[in-house]
Coordinates of C-alpha atoms in Angstrom, one line a residue:
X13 CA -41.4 56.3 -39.0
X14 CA -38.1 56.9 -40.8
X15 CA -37.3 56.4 -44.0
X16 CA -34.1 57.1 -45.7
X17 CA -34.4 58.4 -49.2
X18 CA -31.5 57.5 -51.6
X19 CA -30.9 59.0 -55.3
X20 CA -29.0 57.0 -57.9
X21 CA -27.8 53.8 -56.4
X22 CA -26.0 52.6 -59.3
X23 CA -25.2 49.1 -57.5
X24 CA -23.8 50.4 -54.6
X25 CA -25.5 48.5 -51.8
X26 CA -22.8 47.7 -49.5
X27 CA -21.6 51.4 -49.2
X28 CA -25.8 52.6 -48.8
X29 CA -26.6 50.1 -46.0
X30 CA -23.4 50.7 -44.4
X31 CA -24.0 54.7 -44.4
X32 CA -27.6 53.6 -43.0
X33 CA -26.0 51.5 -40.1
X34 CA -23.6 54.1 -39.4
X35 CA -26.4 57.0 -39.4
X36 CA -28.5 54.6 -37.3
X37 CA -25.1 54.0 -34.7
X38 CA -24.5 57.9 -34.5
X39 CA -27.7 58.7 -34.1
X40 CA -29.4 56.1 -31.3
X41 CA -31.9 55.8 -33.8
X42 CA -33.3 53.0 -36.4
X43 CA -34.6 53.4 -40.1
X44 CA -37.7 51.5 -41.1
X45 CA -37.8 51.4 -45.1
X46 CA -35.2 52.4 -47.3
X47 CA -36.0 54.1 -50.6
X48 CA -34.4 54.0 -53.7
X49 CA -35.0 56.8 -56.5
X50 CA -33.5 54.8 -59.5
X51 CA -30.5 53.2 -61.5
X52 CA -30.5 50.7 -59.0
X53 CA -28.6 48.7 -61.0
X54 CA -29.9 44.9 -60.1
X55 CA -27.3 43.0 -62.0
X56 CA -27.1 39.1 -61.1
X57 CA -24.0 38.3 -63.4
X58 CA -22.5 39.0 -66.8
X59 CA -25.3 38.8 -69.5
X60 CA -27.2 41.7 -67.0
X61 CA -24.3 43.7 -67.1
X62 CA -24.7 43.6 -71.1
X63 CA -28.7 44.7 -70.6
X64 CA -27.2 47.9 -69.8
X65 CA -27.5 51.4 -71.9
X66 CA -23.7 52.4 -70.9
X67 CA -20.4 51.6 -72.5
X68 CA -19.4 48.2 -72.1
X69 CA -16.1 50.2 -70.2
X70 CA -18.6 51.3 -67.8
X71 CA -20.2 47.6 -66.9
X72 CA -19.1 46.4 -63.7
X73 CA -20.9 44.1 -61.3
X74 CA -20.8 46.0 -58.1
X75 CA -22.6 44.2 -54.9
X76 CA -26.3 43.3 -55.8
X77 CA -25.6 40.0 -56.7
X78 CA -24.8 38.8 -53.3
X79 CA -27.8 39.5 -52.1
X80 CA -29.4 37.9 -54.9
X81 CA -27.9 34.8 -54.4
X82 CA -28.6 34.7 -50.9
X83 CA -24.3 35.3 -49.6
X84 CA -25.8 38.9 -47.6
X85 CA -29.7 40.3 -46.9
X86 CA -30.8 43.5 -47.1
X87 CA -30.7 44.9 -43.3
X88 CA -33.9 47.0 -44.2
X89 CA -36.7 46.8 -46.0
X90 CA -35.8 48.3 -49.6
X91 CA -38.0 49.6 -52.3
X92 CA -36.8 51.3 -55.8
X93 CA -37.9 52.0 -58.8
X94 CA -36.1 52.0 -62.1
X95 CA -33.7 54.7 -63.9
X96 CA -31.8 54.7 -66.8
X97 CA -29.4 52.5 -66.8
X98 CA -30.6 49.1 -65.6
X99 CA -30.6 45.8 -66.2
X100 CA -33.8 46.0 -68.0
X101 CA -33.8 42.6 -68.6
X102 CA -34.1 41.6 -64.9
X103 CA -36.7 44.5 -64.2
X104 CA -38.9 43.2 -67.4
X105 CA -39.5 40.1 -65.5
X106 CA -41.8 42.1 -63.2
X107 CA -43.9 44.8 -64.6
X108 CA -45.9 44.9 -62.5
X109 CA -43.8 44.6 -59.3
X110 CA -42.3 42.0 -57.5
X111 CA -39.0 41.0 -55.4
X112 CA -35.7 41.5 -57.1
X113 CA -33.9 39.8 -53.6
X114 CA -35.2 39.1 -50.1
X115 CA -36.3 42.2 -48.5
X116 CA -35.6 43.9 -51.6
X117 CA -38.9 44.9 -53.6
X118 CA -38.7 46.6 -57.1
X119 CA -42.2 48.9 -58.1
X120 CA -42.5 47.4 -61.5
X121 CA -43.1 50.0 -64.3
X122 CA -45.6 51.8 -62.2
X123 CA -47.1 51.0 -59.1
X124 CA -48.6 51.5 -55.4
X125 CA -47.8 49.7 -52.5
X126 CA -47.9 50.3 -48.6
X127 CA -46.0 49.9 -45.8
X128 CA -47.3 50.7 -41.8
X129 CA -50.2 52.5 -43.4
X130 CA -48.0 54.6 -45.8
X131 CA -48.9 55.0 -49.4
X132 CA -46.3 54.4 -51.5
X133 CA -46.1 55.1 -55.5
X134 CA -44.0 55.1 -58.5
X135 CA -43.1 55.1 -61.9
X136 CA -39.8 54.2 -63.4
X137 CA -37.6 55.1 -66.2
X138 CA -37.3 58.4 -68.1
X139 CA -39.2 60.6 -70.3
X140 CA -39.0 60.5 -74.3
X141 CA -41.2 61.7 -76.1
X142 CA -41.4 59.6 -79.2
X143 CA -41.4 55.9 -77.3
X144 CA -44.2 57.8 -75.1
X145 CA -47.1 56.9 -76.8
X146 CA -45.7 53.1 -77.8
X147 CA -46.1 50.1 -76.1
X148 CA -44.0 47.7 -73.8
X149 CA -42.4 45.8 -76.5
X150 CA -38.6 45.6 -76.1
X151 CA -37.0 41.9 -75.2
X152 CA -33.6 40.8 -74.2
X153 CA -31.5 40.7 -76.4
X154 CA -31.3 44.1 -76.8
X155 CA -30.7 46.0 -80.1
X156 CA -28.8 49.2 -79.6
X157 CA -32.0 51.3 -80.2
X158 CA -34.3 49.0 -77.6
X159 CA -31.9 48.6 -75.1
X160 CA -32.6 52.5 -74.4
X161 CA -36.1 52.7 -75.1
X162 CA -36.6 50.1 -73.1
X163 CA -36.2 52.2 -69.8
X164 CA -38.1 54.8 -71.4
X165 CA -41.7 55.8 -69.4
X166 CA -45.1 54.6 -71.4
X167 CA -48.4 56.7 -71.5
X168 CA -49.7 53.8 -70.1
X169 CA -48.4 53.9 -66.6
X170 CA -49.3 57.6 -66.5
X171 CA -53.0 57.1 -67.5
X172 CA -53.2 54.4 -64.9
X173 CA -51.4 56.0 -61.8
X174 CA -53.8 59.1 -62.8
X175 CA -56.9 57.1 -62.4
X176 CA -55.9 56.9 -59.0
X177 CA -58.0 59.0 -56.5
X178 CA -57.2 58.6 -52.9
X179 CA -54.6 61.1 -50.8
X180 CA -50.8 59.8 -52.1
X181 CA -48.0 59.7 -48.8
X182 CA -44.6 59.5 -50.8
X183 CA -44.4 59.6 -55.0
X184 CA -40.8 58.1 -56.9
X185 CA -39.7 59.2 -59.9
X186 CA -36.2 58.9 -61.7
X187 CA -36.0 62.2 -63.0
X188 CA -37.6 65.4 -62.0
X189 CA -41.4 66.7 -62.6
X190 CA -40.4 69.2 -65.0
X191 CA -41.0 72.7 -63.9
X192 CA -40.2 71.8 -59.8
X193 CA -37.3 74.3 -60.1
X194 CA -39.8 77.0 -60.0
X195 CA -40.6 75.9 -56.6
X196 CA -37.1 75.5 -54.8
X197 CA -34.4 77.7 -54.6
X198 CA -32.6 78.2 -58.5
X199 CA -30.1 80.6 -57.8
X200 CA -28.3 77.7 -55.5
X201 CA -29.5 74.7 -57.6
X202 CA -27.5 77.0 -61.0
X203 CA -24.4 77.2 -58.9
X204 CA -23.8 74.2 -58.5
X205 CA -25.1 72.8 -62.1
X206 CA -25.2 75.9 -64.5
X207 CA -24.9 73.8 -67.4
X208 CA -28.9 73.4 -66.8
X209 CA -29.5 77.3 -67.4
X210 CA -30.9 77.8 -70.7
X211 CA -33.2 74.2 -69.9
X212 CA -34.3 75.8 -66.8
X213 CA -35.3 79.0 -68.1
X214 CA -36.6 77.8 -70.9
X215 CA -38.6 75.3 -68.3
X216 CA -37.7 72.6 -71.2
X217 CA -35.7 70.3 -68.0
X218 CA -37.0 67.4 -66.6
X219 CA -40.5 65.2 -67.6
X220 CA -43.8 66.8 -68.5
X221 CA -45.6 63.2 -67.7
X222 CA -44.3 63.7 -64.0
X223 CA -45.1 66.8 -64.3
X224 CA -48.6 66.0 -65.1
X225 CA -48.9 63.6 -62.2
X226 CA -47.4 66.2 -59.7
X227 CA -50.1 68.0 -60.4
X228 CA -52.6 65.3 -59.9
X229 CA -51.6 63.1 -57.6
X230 CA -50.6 65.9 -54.9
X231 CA -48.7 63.6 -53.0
X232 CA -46.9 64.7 -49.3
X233 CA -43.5 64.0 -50.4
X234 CA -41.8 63.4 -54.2
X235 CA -38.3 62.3 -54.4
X236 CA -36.3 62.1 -57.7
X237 CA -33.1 61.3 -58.4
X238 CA -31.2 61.3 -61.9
X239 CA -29.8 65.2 -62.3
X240 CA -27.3 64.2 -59.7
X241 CA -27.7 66.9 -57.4
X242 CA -29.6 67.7 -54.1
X243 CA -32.6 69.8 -54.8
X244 CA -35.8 71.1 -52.4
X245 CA -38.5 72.8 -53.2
X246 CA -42.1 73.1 -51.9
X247 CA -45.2 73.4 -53.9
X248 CA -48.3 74.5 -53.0
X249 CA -51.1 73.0 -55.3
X250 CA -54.7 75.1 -55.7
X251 CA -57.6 72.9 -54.4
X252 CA -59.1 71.0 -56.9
X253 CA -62.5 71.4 -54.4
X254 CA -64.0 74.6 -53.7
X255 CA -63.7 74.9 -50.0
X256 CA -61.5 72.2 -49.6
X257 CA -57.5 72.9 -48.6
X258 CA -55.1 73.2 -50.8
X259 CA -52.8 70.5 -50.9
X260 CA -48.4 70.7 -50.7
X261 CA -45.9 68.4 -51.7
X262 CA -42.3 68.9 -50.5
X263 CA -39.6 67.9 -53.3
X264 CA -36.3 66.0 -52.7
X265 CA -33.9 65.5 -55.3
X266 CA -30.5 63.8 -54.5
X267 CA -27.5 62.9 -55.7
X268 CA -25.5 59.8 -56.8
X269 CA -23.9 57.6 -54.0
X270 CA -20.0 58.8 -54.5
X271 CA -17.7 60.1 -51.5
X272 CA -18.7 63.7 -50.3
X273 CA -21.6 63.5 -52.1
X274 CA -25.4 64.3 -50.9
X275 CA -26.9 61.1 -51.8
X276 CA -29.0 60.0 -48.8
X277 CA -30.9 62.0 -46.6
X278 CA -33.6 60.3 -43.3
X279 CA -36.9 61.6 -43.2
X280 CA -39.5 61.3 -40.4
X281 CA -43.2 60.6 -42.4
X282 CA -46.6 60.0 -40.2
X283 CA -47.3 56.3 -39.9
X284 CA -50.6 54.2 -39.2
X285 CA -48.8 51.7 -36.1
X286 CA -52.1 49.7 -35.9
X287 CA -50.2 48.5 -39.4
X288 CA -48.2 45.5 -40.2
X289 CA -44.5 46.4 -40.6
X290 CA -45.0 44.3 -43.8
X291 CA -44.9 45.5 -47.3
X292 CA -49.0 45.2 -48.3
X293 CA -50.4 45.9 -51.8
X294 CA -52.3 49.2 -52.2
X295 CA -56.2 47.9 -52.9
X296 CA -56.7 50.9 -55.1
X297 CA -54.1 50.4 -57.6
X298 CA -54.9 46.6 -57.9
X299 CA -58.5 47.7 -58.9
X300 CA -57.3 50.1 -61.4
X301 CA -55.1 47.2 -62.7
X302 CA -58.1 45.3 -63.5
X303 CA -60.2 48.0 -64.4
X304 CA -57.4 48.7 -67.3
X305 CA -56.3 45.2 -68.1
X306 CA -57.6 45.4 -72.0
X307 CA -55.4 48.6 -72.8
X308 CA -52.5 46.7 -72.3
X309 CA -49.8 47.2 -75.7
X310 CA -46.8 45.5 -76.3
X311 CA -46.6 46.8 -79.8
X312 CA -44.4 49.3 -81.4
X313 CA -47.4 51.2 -82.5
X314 CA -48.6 54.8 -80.9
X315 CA -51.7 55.4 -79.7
X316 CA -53.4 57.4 -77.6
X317 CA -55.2 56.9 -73.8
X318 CA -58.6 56.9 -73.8
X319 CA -60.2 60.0 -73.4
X320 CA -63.9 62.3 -72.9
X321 CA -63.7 63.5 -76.2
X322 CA -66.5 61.3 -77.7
X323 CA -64.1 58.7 -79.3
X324 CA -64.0 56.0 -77.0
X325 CA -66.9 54.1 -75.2
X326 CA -65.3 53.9 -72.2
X327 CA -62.6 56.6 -70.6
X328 CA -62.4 56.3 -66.4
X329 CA -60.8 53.6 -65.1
X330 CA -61.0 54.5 -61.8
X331 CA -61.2 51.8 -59.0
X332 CA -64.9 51.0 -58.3
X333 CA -66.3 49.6 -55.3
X334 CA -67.1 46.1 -56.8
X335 CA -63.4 45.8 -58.8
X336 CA -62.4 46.6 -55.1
X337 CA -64.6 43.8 -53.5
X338 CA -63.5 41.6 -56.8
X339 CA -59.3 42.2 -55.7
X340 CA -60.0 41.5 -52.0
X341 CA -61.7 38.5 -53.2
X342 CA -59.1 37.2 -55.0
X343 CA -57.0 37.9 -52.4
X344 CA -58.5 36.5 -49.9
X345 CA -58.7 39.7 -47.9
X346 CA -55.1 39.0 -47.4
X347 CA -52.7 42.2 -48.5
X348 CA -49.8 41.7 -47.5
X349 CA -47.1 41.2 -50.2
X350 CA -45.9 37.3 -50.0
X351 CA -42.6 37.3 -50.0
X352 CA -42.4 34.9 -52.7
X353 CA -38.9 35.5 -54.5
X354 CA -36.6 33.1 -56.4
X355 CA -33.5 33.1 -58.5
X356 CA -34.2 33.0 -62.2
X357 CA -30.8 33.3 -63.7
X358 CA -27.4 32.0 -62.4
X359 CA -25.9 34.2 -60.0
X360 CA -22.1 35.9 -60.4
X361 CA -19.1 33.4 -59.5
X362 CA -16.4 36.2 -59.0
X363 CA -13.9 32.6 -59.0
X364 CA -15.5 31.7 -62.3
X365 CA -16.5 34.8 -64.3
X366 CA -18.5 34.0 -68.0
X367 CA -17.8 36.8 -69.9
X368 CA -20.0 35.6 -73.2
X369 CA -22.7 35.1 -70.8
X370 CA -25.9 36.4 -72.8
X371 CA -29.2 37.2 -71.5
X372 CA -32.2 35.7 -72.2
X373 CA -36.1 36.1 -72.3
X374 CA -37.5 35.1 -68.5
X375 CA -40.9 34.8 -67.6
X376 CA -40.8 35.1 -63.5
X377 CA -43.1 32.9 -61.3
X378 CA -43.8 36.1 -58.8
X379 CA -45.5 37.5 -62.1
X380 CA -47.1 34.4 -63.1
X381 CA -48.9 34.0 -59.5
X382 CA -49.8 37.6 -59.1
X383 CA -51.5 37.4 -62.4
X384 CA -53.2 34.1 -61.6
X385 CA -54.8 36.0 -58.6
X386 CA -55.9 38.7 -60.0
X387 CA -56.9 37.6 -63.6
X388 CA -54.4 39.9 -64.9
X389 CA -52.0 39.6 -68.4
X390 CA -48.6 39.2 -67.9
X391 CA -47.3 41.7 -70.2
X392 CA -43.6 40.0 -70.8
X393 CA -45.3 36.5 -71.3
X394 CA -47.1 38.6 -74.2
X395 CA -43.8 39.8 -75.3
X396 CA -42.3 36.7 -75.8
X397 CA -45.3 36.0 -78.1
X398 CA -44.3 38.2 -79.8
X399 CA -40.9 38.7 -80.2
X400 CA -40.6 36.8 -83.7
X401 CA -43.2 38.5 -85.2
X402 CA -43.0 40.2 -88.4
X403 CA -43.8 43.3 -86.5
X404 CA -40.8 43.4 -84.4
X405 CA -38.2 42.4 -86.8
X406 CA -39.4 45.1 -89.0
X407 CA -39.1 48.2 -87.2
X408 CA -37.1 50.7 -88.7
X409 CA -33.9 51.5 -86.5
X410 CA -34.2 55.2 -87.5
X411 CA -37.6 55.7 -86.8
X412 CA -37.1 53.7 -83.5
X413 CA -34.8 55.9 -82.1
X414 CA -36.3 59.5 -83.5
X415 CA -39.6 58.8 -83.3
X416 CA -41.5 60.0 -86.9
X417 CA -42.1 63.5 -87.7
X418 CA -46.2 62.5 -88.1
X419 CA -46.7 61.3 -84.7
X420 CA -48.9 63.0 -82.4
X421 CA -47.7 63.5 -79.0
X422 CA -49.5 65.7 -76.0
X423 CA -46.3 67.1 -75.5
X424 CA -44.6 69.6 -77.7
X425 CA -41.1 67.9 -79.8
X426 CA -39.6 70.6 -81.1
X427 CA -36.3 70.8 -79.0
X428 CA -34.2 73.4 -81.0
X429 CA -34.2 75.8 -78.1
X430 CA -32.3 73.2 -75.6
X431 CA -29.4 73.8 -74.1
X432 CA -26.2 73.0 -76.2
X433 CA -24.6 72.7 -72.5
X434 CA -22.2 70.3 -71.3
X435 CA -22.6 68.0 -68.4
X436 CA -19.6 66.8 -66.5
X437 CA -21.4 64.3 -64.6
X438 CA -22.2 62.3 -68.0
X439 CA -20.3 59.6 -69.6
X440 CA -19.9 59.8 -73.6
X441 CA -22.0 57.2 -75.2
X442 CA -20.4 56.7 -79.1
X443 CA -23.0 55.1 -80.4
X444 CA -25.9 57.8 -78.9
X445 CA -28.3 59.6 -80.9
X446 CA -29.1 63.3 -80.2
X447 CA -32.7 62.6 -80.2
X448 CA -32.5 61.5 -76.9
X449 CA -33.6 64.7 -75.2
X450 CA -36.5 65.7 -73.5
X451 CA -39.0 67.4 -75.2
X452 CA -40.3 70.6 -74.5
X453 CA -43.6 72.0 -72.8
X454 CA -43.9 76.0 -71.2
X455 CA -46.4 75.4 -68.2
X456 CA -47.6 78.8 -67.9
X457 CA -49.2 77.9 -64.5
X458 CA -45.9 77.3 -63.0
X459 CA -44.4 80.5 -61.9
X460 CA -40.9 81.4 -59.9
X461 CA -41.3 82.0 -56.4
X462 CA -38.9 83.6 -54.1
X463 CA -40.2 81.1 -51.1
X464 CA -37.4 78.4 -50.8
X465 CA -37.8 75.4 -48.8
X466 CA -34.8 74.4 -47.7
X467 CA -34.0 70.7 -47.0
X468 CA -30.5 71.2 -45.9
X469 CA -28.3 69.7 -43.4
X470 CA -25.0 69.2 -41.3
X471 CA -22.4 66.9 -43.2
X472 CA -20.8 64.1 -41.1
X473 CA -17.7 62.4 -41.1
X474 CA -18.8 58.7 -42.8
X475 CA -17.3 55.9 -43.5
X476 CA -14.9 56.1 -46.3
X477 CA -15.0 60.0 -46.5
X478 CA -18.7 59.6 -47.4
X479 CA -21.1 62.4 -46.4
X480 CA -25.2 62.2 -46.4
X481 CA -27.7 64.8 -45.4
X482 CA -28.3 64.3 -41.8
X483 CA -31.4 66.1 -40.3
X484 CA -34.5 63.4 -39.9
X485 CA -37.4 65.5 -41.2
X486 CA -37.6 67.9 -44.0
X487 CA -38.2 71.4 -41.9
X488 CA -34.9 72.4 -41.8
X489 CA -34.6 75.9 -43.2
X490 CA -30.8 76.8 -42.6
X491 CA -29.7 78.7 -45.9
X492 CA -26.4 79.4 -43.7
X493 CA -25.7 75.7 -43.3
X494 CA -26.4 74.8 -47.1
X495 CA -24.0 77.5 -48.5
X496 CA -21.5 75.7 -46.7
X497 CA -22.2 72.2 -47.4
X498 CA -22.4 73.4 -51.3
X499 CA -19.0 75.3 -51.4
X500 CA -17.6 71.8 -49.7
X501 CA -19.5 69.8 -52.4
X502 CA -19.0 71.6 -55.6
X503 CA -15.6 73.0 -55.1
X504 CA -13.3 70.2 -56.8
X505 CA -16.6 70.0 -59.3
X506 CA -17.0 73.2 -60.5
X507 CA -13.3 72.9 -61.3
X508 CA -13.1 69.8 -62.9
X509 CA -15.9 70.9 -65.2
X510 CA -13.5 73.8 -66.6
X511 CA -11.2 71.1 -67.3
X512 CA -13.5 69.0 -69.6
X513 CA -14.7 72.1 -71.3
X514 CA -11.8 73.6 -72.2
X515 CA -10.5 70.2 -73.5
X516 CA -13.9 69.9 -75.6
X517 CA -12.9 73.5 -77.0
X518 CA -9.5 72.6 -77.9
X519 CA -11.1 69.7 -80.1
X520 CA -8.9 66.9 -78.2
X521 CA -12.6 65.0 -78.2
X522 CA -14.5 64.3 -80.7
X523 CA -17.0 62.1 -78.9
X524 CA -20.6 63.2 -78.5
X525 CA -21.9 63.8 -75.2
X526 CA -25.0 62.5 -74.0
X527 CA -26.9 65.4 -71.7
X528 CA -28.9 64.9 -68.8
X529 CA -28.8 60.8 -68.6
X530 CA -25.9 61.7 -65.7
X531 CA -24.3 58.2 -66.4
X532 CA -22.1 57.4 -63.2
X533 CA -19.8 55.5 -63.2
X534 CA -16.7 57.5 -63.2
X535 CA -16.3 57.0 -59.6
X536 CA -12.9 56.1 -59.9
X537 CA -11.9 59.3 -62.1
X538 CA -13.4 61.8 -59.8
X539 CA -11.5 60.0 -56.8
X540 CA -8.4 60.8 -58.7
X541 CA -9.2 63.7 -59.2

């Protein structure tokens, strides 16, 4: 089966199925599932646009919207997960999963699905450390504080996608398990982003919770997005059975969809053809959903999973035979994913733009029916609950955004050996706080390795001046052909970036500089330039 693997979308649709169809024309060839590593960007009209953490400069509507309202239809199956910078109002209609448009399927904060036998998970948004630990309580409308945290990952999803047991095909994450540089090639991936140095040698960039589930999960493939760059590696993970082989995942980073750019790249992955070529729920994560039903939070408090320690009754969540028999029950034995999707908000009228347009608090039907079934909570019904409780309105905007000094958090937050380095690839957000960084955890288990597996590729001539990875599987291992397609990519960039430092140097800007959230949408600058 072939499935194209895309990094930051950021609302480009038309120009990623039109690569796809071009790639599919050139190559006598036809992709099956389309895969999308975050910042989708699923805006339906104005008030979306202002659910957003970018500069309201930066908001435009791009092309989703027609195939929400039904003008175009996705011409393969798509699945995505969530970044950071989404219309998190839109995705908090379906935490748990559910249709965004026809043929058009969004993960939901975490989640497992299948297609043609393949296992398919993911988790969205990015790691912070001190919204970690909190619960899913954000609502539109956004403050400036919860618009951001709001896209930020939950210790939830992680404890629930690790209570998963069975083999994993294909893992999604927004940004990278932190530490995956050790595994790829570094001298190429600092060449072309050097500004990530001291973070890499530090081993401070990217997410320890990915990190953590890397490690668990072992899945075949992981692709990531977010760093805005294409990145291999190959990992080789110790068994966690005596006698049993040692598992390997193969890591793809790519980059954002812009002109000469490596943002898409096909891969050939093993399928079961006895399957349905229908998007089906995955039995095991549905279990685990029930199993973990009560630890659901939508509070600004911190708290910890459950654990072996001796302080909670119950720690494993793990699917069990009978929750198993209890899902297919509710079910009906029936799998497959209805396709079950509806507008809830008025669509974009490019003849009749309403700019004050504001968003509002939506509960979706797909949620409301998927919880029906499975005697499950819908977490934004609770939300809305309890979005004019005393609770909410008092947080404390400064401890919202930092996080407070006595929290306890499995991962270290002392971050005063990151990387002061600048990013040309970001946008500067004004009203940003510099707690927004990752914090930092030293895996010692993770050490360099000269062994670099190499996912490169030939560059074509695209539509548009656009250029993808071609090759169909992951086995290339042409260092000769990657040197060239990285001289032809990071040329103009490498030169830019001396620009914009110099000019920071020079003090012409006094805007801060948000690292690592590799906002987008300068497209039109870096045309011009």
């Amino acid at each position: 089966m072939k499935i194209a693997v895309e990094g930051c979308c950021h609302g480009e649709l038309d120009k990623i199925y039109e690569t796809i169809q071009f790639l599919e024309k050139k190559e006598n060839t036809k992709v099956d599932l389309l895969l999308c590593c975050g910042d989708f960007q699923a805006v339906r009209n104005e008030g979306d646009m202002k659910c957003m953490a970018v500069p309201p400069k930066y908001r435009q509507m791009q092309t989703f919207y027609k195939y929400y309202s039904g003008e175009k239809v996705a011409p393969v199956l798509t699945i995505f997960i969530g970044g950071n910078h989404e219309a998190s109002n839109y995705l908090q209609e379906l935490p748990y999963g559910g249709w965004v448009a026809p043929n058009i399927y969004y993960m939901g904060y975490a989640g497992v699905v299948q297609f043609r036998g393949v296992r398919i998970g993911g988790i969205s948004g990015i790691f912070k450390s001190h919204d970690y630990r909190k619960g899913h309580f954000e609502h539109p409308p956004y403050r400036s504080d919860t618009i951001r945290s709001a896209y930020h990952v939950r210790n939830i999803e992680v404890f629930k996608l690790k209570q998963l047991k069975e083999p994993m095909d294909i893992f999604l994450s927004h940004d990278w398990p932190r530490g995956i540089y050790h595994y790829g090639n570094k001298k190429k991936l600092l060449k072309k982003k050097g500004f990530f140095s001291q973070e890499v040698e530090n081993n401070t960039l990217g997410s320890p919770a990915a990190s953590e589930l890397l490690h668990h999960l072992q899945p075949s493939f992981w692709f990531s997005a977010h760093l805005h760059v294409k990145f291999a590696a190959f990992m080789q993970h110790q068994a966690n059975v005596e006698g049993q082989s040692p598992k390997a995942t193969k890591f793809l980073a790519l980059d954002k969809c812009l002109p000469h750019r490596e943002f898409l790249q096909i891969v050939n992955v093993d399928h079961d053809p006895s399957k349905p070529e229908q998007l089906e729920y995955d039995l095991e994560w549905l279990a685990v959903l029930k199993e973990a039903k009560d630890l659901l939070n939508v509070t600004t408090r911190t708290w910890n999973m459950p654990d072996d320690k001796g302080l909670h009754a119950k720690w494993d969540f793990s699917a069990t035979d009978e929750t198993k028999k209890e899902v297919l029950d509710d079910l009906c034995k029936d799998l497959i994913i209805p396709c079950n999707f509806s507008t809830t908000a008025v669509c974009y009228d490019p003849n009749n733009p309403q700019y004050n347009m504001v968003a509002s608090h939506i509960i979706n039907p797909q949620t409301t029916e998927f919880c029906a079934r499975l005697g499950l909570v819908d977490l934004n019904a609770m939300v809305r609950q309890n979005e004019n409780s005393e609770e909410y309105e008092g947080i404390d905007d400064d401890a919202e955004s930092t996080g407070s000094a006595e929290e306890h958090s499995e991962y270290s937050t002392d971050t005063s050996i990151l990387s002061s380095s600048i990013n040309p690839d970001e946008i500067a957000l004004d009203d940003d706080d510099e707690q927004e960084e990752g914090d930092n955890t030293t895996n010692t288990e993770e050490t360099s390795t000269d062994y670099t597996y190499d996912l490169s590729s030939n560059l074509r001539a695209l539509p548009e001046s656009m250029v993808v990875s071609s090759n169909d599987t992951l086995d290339s291992t042409n260092d000769e052909e990657l040197d060239r397609s990285e001289s032809s990519h990071t040329e103009g960039e490498g030169k830019s970036f001396e620009r914009k430092r110099l000019s920071g140097e020079n003090g012409s800007s006094g805007v801060k500089i948000k690292r690592r959230n590799q906002a987008i949408y300068a497209v039109r600058d870096e045309e011009d330039g």
